[in-house]
mmCIF file of N, CA and C in Angstrom:
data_model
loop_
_atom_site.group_PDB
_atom_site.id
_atom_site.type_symbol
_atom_site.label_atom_id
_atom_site.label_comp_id
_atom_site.label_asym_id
_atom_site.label_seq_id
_atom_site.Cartn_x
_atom_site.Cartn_y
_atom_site.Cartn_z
ATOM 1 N N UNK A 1267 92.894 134.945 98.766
ATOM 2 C CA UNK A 1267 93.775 134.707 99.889
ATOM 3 C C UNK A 1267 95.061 134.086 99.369
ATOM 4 N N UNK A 1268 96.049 134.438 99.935
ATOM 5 C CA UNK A 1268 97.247 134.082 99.369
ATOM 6 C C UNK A 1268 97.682 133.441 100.796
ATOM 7 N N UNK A 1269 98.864 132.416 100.398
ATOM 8 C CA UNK A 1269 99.629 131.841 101.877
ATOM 9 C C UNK A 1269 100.823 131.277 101.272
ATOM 10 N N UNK A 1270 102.194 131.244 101.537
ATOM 11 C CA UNK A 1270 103.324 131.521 101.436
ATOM 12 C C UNK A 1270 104.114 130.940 102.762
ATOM 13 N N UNK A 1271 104.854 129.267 102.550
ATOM 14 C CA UNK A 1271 105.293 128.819 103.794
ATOM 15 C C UNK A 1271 106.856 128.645 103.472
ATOM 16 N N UNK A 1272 107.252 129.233 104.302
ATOM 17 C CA UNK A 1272 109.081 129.118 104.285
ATOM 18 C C UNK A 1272 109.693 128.261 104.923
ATOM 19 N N UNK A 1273 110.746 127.679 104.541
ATOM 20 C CA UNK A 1273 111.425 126.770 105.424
ATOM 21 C C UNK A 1273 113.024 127.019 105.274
ATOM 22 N N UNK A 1274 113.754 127.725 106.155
ATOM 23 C CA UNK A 1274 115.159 127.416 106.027
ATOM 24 C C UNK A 1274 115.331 128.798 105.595
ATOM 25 N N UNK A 1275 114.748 129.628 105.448
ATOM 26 C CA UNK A 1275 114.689 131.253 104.526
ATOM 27 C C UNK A 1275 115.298 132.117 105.780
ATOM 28 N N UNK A 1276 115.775 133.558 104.938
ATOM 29 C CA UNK A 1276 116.516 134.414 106.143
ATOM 30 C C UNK A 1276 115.897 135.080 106.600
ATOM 31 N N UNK A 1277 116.229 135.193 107.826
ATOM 32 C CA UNK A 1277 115.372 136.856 108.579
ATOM 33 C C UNK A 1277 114.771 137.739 107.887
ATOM 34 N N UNK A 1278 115.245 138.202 107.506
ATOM 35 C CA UNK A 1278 115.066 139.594 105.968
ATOM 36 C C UNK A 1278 114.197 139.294 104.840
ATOM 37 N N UNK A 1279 113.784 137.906 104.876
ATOM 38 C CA UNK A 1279 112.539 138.003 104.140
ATOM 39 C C UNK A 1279 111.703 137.275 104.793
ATOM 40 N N UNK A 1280 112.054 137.184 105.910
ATOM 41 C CA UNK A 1280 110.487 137.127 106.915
ATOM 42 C C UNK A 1280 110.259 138.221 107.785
ATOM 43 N N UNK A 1281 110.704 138.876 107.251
ATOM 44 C CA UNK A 1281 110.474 140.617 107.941
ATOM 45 C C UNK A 1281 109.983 141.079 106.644
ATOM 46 N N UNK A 1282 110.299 141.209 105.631
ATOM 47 C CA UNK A 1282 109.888 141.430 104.335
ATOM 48 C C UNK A 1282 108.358 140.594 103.822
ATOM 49 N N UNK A 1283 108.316 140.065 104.423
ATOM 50 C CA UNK A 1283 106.714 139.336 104.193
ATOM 51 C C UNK A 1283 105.719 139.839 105.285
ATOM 52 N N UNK A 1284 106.308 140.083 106.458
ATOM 53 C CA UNK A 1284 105.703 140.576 107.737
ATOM 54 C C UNK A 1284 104.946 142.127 106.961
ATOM 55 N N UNK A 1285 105.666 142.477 105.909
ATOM 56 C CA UNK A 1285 104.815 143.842 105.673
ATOM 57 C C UNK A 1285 103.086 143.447 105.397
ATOM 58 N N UNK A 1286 103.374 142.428 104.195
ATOM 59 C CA UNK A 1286 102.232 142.459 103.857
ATOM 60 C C UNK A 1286 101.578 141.545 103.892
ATOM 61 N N UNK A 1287 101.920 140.463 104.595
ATOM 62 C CA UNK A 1287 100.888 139.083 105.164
ATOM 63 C C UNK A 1287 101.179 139.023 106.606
ATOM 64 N N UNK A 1288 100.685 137.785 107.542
ATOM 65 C CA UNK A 1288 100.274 138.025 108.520
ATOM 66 C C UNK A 1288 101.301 136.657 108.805
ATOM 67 N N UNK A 1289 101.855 136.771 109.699
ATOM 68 C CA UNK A 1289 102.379 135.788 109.824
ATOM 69 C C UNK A 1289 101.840 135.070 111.400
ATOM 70 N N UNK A 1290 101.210 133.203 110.834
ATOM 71 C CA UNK A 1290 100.239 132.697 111.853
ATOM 72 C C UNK A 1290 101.136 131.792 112.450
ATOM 73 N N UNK A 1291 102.635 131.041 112.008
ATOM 74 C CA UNK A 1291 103.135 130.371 112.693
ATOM 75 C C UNK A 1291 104.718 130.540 112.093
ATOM 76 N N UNK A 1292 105.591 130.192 112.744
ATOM 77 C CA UNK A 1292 106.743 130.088 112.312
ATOM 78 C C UNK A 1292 107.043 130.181 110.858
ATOM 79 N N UNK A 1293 106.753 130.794 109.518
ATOM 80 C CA UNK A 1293 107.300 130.508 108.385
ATOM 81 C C UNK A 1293 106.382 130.424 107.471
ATOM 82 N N UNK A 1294 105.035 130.837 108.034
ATOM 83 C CA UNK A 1294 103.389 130.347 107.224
ATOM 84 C C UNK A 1294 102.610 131.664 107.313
ATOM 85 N N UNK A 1295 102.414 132.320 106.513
ATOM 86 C CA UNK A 1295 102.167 133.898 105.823
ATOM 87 C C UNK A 1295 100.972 133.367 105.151
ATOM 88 N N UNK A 1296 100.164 134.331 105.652
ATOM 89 C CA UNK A 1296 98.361 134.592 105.041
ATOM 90 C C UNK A 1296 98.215 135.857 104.786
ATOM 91 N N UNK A 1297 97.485 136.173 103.748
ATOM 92 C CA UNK A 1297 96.930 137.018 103.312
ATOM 93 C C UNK A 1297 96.328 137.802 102.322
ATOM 94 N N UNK A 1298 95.286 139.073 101.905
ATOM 95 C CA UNK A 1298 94.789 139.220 101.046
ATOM 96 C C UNK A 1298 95.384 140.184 100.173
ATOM 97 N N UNK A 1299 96.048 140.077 99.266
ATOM 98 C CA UNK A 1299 96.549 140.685 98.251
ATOM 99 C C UNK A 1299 96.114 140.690 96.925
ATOM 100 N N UNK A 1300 96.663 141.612 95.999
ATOM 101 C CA UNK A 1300 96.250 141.866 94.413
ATOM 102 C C UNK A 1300 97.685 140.586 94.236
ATOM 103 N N UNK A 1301 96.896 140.363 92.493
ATOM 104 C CA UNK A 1301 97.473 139.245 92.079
ATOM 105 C C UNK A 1301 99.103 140.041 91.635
ATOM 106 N N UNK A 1302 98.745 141.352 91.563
ATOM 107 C CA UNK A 1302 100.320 142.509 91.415
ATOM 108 C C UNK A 1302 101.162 142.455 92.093
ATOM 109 N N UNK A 1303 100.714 142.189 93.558
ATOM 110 C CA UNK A 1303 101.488 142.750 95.019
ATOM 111 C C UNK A 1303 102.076 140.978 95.545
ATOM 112 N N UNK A 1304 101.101 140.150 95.042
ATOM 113 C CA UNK A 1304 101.783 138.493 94.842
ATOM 114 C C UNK A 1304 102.501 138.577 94.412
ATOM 115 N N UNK A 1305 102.875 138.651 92.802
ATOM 116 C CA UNK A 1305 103.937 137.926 91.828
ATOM 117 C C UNK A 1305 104.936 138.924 92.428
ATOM 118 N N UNK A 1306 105.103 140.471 92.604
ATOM 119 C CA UNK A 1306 105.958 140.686 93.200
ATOM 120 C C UNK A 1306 106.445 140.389 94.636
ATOM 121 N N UNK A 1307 105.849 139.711 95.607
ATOM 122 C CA UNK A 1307 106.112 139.276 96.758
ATOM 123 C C UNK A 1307 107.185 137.843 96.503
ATOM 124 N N UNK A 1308 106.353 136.880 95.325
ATOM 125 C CA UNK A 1308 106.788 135.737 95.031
ATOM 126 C C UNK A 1308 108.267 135.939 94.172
ATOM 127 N N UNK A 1309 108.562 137.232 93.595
ATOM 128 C CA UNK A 1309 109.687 137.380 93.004
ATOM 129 C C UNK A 1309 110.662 137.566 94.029
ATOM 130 N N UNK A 1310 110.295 138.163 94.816
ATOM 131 C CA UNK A 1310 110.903 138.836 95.972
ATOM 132 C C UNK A 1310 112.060 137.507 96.854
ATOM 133 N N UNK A 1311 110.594 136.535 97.282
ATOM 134 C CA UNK A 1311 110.768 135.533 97.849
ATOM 135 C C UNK A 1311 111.805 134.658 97.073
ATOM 136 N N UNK A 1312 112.059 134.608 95.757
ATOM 137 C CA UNK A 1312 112.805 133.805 94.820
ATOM 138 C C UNK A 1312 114.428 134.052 94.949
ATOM 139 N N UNK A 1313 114.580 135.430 95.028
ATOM 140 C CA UNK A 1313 115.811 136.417 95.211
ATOM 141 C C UNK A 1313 116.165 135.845 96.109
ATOM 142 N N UNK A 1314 115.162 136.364 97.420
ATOM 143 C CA UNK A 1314 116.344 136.053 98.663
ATOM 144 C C UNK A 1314 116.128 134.824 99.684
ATOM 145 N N UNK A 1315 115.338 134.059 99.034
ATOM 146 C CA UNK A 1315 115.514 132.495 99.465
ATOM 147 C C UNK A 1315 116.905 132.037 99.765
ATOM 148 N N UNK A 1316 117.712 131.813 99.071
ATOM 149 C CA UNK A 1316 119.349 131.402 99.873
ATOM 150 C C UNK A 1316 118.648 129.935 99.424
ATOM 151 N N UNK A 1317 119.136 129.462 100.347
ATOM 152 C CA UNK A 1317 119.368 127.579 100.630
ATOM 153 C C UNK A 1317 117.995 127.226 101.079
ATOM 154 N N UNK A 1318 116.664 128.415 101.143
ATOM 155 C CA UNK A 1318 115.727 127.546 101.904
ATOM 156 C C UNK A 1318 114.748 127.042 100.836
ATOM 157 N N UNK A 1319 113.909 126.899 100.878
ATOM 158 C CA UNK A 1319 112.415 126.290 100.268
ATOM 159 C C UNK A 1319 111.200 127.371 100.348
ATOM 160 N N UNK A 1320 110.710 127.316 99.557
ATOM 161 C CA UNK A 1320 108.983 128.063 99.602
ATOM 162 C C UNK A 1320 107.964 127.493 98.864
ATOM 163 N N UNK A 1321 106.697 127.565 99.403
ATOM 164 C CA UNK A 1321 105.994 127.566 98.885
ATOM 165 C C UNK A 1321 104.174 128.165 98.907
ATOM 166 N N UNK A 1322 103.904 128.696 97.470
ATOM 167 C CA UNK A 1322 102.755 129.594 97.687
ATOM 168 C C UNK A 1322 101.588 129.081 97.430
ATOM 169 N N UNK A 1323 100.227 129.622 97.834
ATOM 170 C CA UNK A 1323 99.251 128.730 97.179
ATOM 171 C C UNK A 1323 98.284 130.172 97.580
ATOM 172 N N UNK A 1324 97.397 129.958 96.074
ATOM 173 C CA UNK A 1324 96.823 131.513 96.020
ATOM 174 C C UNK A 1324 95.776 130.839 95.381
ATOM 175 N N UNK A 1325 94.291 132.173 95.591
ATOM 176 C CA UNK A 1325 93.325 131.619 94.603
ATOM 177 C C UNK A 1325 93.095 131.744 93.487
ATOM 178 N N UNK A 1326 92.683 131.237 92.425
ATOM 179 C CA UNK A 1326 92.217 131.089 91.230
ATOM 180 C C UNK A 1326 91.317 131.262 90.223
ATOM 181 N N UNK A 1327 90.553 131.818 89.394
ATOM 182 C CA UNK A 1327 89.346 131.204 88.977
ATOM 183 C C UNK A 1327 89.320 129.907 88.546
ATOM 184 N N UNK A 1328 88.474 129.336 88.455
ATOM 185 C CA UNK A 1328 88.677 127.908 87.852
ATOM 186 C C UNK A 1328 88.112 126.869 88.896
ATOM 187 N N UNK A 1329 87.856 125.107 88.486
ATOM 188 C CA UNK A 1329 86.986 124.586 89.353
ATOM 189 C C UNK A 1329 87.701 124.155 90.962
ATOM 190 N N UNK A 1330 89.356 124.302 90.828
ATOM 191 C CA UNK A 1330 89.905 124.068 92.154
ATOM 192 C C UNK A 1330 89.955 125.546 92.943
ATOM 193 N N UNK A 1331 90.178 126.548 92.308
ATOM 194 C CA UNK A 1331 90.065 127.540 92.930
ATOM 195 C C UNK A 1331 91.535 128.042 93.863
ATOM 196 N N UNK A 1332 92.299 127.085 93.274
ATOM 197 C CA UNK A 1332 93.487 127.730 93.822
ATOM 198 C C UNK A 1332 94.663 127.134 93.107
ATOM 199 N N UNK A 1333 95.694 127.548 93.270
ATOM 200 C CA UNK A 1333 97.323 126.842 92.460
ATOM 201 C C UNK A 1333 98.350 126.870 93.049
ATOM 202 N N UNK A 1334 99.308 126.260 92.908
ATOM 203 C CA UNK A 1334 100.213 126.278 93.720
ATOM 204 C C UNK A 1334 101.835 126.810 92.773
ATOM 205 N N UNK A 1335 102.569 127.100 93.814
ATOM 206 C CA UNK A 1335 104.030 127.909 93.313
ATOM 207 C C UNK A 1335 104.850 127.333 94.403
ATOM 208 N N UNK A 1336 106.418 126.538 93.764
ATOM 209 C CA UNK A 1336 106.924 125.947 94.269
ATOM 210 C C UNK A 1336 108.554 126.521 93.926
ATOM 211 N N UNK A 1337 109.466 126.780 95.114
ATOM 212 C CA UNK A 1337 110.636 127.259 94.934
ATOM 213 C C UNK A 1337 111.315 126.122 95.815
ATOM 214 N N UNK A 1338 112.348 125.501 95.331
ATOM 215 C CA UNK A 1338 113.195 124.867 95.327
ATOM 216 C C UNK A 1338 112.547 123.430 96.505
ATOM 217 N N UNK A 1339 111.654 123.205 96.471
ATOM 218 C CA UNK A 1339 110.903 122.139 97.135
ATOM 219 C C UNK A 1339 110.723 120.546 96.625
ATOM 220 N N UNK A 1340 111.158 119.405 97.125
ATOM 221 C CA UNK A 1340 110.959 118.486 97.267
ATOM 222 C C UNK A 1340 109.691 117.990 96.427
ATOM 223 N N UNK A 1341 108.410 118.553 96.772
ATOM 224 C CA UNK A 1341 107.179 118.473 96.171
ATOM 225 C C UNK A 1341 107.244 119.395 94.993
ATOM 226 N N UNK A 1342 106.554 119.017 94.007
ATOM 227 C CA UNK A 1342 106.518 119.662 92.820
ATOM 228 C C UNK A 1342 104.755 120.213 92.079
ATOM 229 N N UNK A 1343 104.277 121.247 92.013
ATOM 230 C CA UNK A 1343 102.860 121.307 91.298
ATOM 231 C C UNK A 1343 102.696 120.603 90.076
ATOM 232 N N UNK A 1344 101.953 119.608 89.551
ATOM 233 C CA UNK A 1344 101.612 119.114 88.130
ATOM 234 C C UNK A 1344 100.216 119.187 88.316
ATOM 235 N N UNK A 1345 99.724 119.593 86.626
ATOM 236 C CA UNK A 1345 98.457 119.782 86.236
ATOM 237 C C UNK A 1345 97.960 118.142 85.532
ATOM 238 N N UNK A 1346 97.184 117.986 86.416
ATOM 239 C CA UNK A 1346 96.870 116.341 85.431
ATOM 240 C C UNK A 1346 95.504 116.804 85.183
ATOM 241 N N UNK A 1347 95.274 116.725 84.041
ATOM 242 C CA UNK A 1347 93.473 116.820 83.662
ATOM 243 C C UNK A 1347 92.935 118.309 83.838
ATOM 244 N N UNK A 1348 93.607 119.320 84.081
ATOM 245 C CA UNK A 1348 93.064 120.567 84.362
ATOM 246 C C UNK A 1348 93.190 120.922 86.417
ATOM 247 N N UNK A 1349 93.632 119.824 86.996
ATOM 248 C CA UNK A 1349 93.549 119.758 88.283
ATOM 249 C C UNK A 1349 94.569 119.851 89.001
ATOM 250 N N UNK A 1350 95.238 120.490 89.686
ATOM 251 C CA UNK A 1350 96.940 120.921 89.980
ATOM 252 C C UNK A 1350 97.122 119.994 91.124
ATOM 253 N N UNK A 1351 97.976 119.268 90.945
ATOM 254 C CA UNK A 1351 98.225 118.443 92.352
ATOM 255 C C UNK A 1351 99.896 118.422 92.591
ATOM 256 N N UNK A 1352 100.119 118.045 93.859
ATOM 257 C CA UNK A 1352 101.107 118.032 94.676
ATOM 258 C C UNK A 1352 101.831 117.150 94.207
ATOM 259 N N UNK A 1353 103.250 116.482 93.293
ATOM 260 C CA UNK A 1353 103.778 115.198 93.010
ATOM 261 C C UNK A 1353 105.255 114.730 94.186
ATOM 262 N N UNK A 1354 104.788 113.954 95.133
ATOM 263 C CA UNK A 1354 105.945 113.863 96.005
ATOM 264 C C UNK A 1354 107.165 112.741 94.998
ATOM 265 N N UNK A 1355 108.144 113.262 95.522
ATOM 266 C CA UNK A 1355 109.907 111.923 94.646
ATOM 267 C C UNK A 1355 108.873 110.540 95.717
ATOM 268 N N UNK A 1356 109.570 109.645 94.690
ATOM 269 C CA UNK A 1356 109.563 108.536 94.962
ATOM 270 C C UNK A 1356 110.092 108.142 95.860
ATOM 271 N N UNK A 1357 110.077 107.341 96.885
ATOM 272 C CA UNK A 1357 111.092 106.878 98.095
ATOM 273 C C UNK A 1357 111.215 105.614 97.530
ATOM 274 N N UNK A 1358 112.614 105.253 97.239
ATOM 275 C CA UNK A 1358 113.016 103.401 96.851
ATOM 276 C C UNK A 1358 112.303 102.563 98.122
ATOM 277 N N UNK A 1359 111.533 101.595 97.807
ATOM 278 C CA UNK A 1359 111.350 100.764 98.960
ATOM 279 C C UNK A 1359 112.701 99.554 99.303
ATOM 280 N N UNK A 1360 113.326 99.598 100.245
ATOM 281 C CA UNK A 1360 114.495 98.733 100.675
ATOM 282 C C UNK A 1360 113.864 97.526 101.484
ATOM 283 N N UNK A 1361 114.986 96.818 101.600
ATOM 284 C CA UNK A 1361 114.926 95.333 102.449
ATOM 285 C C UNK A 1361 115.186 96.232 103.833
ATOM 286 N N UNK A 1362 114.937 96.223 104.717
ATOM 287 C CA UNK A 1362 115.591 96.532 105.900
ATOM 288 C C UNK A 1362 116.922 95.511 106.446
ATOM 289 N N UNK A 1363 116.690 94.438 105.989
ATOM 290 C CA UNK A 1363 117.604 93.149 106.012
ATOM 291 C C UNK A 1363 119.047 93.780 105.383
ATOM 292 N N UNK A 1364 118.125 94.299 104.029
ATOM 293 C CA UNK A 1364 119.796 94.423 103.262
ATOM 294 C C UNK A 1364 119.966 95.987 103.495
ATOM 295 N N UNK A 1365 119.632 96.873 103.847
ATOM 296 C CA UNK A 1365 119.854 98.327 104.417
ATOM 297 C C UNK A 1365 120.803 98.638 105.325
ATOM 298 N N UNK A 1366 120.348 97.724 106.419
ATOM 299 C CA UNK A 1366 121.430 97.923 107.787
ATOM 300 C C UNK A 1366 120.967 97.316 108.751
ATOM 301 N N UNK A 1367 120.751 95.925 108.839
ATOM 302 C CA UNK A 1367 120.652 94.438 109.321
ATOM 303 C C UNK A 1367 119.122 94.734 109.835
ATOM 304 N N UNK A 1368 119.485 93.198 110.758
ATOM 305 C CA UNK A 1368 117.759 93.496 111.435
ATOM 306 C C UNK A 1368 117.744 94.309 112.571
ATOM 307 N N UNK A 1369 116.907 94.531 112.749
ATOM 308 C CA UNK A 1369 116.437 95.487 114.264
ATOM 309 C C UNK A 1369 116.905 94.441 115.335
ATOM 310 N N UNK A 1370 117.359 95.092 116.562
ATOM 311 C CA UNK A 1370 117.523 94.810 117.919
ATOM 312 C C UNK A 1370 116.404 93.851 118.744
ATOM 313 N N UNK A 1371 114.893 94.308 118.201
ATOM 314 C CA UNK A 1371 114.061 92.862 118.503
ATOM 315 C C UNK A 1371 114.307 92.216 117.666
ATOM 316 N N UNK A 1372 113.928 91.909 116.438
ATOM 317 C CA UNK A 1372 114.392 90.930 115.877
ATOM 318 C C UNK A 1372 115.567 89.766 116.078
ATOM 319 N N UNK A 1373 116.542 90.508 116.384
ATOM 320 C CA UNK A 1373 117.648 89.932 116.636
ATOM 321 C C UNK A 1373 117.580 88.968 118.286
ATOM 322 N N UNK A 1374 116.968 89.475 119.311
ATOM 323 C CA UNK A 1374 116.352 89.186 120.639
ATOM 324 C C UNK A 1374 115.479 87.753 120.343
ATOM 325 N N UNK A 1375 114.410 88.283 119.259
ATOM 326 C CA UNK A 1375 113.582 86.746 118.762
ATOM 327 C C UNK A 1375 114.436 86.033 118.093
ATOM 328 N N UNK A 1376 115.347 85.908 117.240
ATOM 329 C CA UNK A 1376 115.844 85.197 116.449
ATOM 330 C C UNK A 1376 116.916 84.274 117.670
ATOM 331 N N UNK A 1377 117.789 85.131 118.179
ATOM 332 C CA UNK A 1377 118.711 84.416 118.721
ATOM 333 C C UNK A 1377 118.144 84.289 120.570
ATOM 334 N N UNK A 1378 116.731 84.609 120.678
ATOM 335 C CA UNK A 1378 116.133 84.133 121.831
ATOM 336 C C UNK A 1378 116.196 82.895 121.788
ATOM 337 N N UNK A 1379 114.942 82.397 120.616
ATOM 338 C CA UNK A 1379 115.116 81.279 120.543
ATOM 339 C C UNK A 1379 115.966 80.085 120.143
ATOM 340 N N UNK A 1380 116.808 80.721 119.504
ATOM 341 C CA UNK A 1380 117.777 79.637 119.771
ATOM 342 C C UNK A 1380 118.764 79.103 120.931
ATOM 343 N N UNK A 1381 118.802 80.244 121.752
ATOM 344 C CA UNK A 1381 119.238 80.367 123.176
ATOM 345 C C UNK A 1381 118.592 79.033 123.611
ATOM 346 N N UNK A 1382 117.246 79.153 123.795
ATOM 347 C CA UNK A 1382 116.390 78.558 124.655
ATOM 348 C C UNK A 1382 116.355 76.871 123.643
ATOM 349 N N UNK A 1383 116.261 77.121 122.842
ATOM 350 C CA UNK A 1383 116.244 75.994 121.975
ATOM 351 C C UNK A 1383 118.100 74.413 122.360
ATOM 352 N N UNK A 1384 118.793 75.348 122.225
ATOM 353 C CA UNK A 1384 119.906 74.748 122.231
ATOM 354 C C UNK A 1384 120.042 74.700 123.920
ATOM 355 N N UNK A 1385 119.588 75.500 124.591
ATOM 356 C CA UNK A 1385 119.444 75.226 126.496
ATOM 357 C C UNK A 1385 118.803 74.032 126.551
ATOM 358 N N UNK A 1386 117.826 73.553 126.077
ATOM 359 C CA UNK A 1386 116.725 72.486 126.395
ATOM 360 C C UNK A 1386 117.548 71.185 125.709
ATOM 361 N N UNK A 1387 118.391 71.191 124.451
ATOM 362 C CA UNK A 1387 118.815 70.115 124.316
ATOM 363 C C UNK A 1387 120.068 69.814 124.839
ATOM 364 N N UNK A 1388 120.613 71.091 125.339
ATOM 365 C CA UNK A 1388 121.857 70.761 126.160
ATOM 366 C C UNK A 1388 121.171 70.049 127.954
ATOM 367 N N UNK A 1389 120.198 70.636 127.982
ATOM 368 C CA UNK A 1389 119.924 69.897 129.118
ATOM 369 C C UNK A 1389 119.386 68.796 128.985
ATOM 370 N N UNK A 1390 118.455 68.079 127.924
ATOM 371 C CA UNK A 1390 117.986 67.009 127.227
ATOM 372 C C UNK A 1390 119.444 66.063 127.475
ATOM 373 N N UNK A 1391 120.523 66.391 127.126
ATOM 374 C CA UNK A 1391 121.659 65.502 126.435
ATOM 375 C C UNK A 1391 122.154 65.188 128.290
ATOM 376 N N UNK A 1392 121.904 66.644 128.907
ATOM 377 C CA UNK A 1392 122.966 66.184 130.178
ATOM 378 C C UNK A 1392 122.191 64.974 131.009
ATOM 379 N N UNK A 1393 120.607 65.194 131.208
ATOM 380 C CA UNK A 1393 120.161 64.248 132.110
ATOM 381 C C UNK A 1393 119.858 62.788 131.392
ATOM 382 N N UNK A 1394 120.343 63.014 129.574
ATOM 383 C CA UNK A 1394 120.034 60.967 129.284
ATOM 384 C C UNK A 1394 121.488 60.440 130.008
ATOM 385 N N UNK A 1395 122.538 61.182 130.166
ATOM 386 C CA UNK A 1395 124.190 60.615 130.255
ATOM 387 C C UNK A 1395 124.438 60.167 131.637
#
């Protein structure tokens, strides 16, 4: 079984895949093909990708039983140990503080209470006088 998901790809090669897989949702192609009628589908797909993304995942012999093929995607296939896995980029972890201030509650708790804080001693101060 072969499956083949597009993102951002042109008409013309999702009409061009419509020949020979099945298409089950927006951009996500199933089907049973020779490993011949793949690599040329996947060449195909390489050509006239444009600006979008693909990616294939077909079966294998071997103990996972399947592999993956990645065109211009975010996620990348690596073999660690004989076992093909998915490697997502790193996301920097940020301060949200130092990103682009605090959130709108935050800011509500922070300067709530001081609202209420500086109310009570302003009224503290008015009824000793």
């Amino acid at each position: 079984m072969t499956v083949i998901i597009l993102t951002s790809c042109p008409p013309g090669l999702r009409g061009h895949l419509t020949q020979w897989l099945f298409e089950l949702s927006a951009g996500v192609y199933v089907g049973h093909v020779s490993a011949r009628v793949r690599n040329r589908l996947w060449n195909r797909v390489t050509e006239m990708a444009g600006a979008g993304r693909a990616l294939m995942v077909f079966q294998v012999r071997g103990e996972q039983r399947l592999s993956f093929v990645a065109h211009d995607h975010h996620w990348t296939p690596v073999d660690v140990e004989g076992v093909t896995l998915m490697r997502r980029p790193a996301v920097p972890v940020t301060n949200p503080a130092a990103a682009g201030g605090w959130s709108k509650a935050a800011k509500r708790r922070c300067f709530g209470r001081r609202g209420r804080a500086a109310t009570a001693t302003n009224e503290t101060e008015s009824s000793g006088s």
